[in-house]
Tab-separated table of C-alpha atoms in Angstrom:
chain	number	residue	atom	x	y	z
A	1	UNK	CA	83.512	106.526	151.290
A	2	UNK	CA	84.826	108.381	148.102
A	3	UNK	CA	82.286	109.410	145.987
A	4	UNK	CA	80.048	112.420	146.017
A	5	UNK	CA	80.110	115.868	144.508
A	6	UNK	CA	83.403	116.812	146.550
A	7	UNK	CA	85.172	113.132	146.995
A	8	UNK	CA	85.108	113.271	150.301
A	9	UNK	CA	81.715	110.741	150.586
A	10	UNK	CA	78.425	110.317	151.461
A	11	UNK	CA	75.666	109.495	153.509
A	12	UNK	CA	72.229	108.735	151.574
A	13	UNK	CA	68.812	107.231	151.919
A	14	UNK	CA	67.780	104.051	150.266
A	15	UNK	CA	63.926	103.755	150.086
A	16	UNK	CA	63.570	100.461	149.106
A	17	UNK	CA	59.590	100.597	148.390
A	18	UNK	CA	60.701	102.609	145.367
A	19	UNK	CA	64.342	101.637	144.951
A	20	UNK	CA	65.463	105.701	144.787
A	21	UNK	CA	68.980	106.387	146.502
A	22	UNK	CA	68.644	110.186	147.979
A	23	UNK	CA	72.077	111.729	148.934
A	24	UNK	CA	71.366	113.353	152.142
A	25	UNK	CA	75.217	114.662	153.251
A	26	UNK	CA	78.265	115.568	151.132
A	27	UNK	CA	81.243	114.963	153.039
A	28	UNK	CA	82.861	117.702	152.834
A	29	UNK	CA	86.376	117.641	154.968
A	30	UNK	CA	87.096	120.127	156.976
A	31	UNK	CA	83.246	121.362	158.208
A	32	UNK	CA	81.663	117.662	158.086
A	33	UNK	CA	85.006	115.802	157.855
A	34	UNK	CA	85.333	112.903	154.640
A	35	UNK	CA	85.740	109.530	154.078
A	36	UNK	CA	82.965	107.807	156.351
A	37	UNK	CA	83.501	104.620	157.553
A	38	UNK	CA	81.701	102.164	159.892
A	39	UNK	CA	78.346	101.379	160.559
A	40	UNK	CA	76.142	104.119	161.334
A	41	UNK	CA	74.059	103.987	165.040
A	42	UNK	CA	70.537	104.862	165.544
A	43	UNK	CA	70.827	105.777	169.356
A	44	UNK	CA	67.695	106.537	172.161
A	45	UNK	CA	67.467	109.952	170.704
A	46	UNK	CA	66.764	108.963	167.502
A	47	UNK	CA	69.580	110.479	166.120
A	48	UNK	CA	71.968	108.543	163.846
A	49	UNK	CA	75.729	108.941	164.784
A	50	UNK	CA	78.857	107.702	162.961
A	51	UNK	CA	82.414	108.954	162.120
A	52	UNK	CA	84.562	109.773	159.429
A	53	UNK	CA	88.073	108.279	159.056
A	54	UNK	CA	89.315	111.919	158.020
A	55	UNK	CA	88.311	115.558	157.678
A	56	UNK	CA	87.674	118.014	160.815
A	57	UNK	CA	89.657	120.516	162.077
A	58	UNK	CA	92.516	118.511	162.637
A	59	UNK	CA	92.272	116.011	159.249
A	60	UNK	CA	91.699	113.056	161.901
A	61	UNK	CA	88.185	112.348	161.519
A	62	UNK	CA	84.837	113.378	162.853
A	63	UNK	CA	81.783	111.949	164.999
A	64	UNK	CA	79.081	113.098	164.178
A	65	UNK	CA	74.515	113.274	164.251
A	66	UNK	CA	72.330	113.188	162.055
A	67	UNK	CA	68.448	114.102	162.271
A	68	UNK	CA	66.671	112.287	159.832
A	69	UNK	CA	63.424	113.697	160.685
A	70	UNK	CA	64.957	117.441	160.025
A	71	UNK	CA	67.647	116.605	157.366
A	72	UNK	CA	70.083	118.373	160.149
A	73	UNK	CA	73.974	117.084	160.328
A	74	UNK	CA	76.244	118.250	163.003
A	75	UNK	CA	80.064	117.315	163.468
A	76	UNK	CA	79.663	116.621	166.952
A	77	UNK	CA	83.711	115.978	167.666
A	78	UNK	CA	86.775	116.796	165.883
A	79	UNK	CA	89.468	113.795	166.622
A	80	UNK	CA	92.874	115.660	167.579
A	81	UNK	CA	95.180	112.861	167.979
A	82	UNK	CA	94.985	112.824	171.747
A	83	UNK	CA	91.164	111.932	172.056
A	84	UNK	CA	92.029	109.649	169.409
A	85	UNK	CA	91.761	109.224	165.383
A	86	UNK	CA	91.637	107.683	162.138
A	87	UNK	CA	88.751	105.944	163.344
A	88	UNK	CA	87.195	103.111	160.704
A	89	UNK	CA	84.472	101.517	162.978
A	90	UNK	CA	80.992	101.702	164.107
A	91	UNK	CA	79.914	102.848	167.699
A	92	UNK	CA	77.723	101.167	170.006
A	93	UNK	CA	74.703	102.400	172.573
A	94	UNK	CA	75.783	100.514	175.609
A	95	UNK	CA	73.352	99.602	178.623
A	96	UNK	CA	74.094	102.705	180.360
A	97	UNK	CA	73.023	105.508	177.441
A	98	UNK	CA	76.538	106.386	176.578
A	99	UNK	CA	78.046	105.465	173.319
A	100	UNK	CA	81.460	103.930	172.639
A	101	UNK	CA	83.918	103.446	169.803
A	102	UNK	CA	87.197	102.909	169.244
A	103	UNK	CA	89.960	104.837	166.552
A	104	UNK	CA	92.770	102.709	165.736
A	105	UNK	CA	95.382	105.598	166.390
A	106	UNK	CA	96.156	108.233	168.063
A	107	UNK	CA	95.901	108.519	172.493
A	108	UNK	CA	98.794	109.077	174.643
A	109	UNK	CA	100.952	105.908	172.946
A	110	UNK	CA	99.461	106.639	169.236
A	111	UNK	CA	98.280	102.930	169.808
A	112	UNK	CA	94.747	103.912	169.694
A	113	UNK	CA	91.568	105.087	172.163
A	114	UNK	CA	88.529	103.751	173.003
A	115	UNK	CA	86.361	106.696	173.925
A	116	UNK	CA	82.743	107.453	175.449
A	117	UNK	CA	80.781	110.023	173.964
A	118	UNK	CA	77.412	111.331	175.920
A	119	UNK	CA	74.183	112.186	173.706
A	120	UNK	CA	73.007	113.873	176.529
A	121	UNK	CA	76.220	116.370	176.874
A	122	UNK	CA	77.636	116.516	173.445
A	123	UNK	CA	81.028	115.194	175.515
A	124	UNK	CA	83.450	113.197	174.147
A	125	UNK	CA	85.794	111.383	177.153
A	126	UNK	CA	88.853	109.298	176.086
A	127	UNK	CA	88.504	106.305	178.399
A	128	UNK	CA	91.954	104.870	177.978
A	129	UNK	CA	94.473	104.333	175.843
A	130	UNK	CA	96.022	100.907	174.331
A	131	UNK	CA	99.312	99.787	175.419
A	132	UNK	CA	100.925	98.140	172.871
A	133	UNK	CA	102.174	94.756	174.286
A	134	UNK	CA	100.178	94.686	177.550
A	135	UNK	CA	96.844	94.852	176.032
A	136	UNK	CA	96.897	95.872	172.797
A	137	UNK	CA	97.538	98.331	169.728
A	138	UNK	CA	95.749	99.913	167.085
A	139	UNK	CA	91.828	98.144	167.367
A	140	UNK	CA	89.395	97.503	164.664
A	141	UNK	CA	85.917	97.155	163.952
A	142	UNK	CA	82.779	97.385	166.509
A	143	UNK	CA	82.854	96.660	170.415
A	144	UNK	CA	80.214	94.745	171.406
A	145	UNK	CA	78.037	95.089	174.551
A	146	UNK	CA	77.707	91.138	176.436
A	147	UNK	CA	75.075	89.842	178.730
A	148	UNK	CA	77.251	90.641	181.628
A	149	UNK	CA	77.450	94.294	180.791
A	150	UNK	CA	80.960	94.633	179.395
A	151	UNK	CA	81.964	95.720	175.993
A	152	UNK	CA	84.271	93.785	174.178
A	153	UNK	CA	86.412	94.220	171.068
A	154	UNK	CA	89.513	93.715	169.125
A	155	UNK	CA	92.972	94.730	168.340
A	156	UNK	CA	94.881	94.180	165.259
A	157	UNK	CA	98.000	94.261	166.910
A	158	UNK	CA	100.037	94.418	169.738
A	159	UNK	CA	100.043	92.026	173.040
A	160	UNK	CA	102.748	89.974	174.211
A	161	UNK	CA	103.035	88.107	170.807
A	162	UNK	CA	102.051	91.198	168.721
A	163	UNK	CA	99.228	89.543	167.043
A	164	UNK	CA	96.106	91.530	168.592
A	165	UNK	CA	93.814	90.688	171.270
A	166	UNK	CA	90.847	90.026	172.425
A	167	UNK	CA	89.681	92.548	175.062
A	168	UNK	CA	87.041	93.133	178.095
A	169	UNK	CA	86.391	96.449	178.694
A	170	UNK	CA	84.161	97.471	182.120
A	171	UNK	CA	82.293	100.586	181.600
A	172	UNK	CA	81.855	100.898	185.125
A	173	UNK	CA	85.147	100.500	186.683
A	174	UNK	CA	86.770	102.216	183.171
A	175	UNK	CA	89.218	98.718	183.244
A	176	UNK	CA	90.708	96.792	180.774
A	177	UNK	CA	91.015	93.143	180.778
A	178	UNK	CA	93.005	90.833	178.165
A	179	UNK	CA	90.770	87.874	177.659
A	180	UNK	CA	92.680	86.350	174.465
A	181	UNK	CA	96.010	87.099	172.411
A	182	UNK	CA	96.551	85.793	169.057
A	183	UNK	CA	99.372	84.881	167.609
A	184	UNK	CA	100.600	84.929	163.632
């Protein structure tokens, strides 16, 4: 998250047959953004894809690729504020190719996005915005895909009671459903 010759982070290779850790990227901030957070995802192209919290051309974070096989990176999206930022989670491959994360700020409320980005493409949609009180504010962490097809995921805030909630998000539709709020 910090380390690395510029501070910014990195991503390495662990091979554990010979215990060696191999930097492969130097975050670097503005070209590969900094601070990577979140799992990363190996998706159908092989590819692995992750973010950073900060960095890019706007200092909101990054989504990016990387080819292991070719020791290639590519900043894939810049995070502007309006598509979204800050984000701290992993993505997720859903059922229908496209991948989906969520950045705890920045869409039309600042509440946070949950976006769709297409490997095929290299296009990054904002698929709506959180709400505050009527169905969340600023989510955290990984969505998850269920056997029924929808993602789901959290906030850390926000709802009626302001204590986060518990969402169901239809990628075919593009709704939102509460299922849960918490409350302090």
């Amino acid at each position: 998250y910090n380390n690395g010759p510029i501070g910014g982070g990195v991503l390495y290779q662990f091979d554990p047959l010979t215990n060696i850790i191999t930097t492969k990227v130097s975050f670097d901030g503005t070209n590969k953004g900094s601070q990577p957070s979140g799992k990363l995802l190996q998706a159908t192209d092989g590819k692995l894809y992750g973010m950073t919290k900060y960095g890019g051309v706007n200092n909101k974070g990054v989504l990016f690729q990387y080819d292991a096989a070719t020791n290639i990176f590519t900043k894939m999206v810049d995070f502007n504020g309006g598509n979204g930022a800050l984000p701290v989670g992993g993505l997720i491959q859903a059922s229908d190719g496209k991948i989906y994360g969520l950045t705890p700020e920045g869409g039309l409320f600042t509440y946070g996005v949950l976006f769709q980005y297409d490997i095929t493409t290299n296009t990054l949609v904002k698929k709506l915005d959180f709400r505050g009180a009527l169905d969340g504010s600023f989510p955290y962490g990984d969505l998850i895909q269920a056997n029924n097809g929808k993602l789901y995921g959290l906030t850390s805030s926000g709802g009626i009671n302001n204590g986060g909630v518990l969402f169901q998000y239809n990628t075919i539709n593009d709704s939102l459903l509460k299922k849960y709020e918490f409350a302090y």
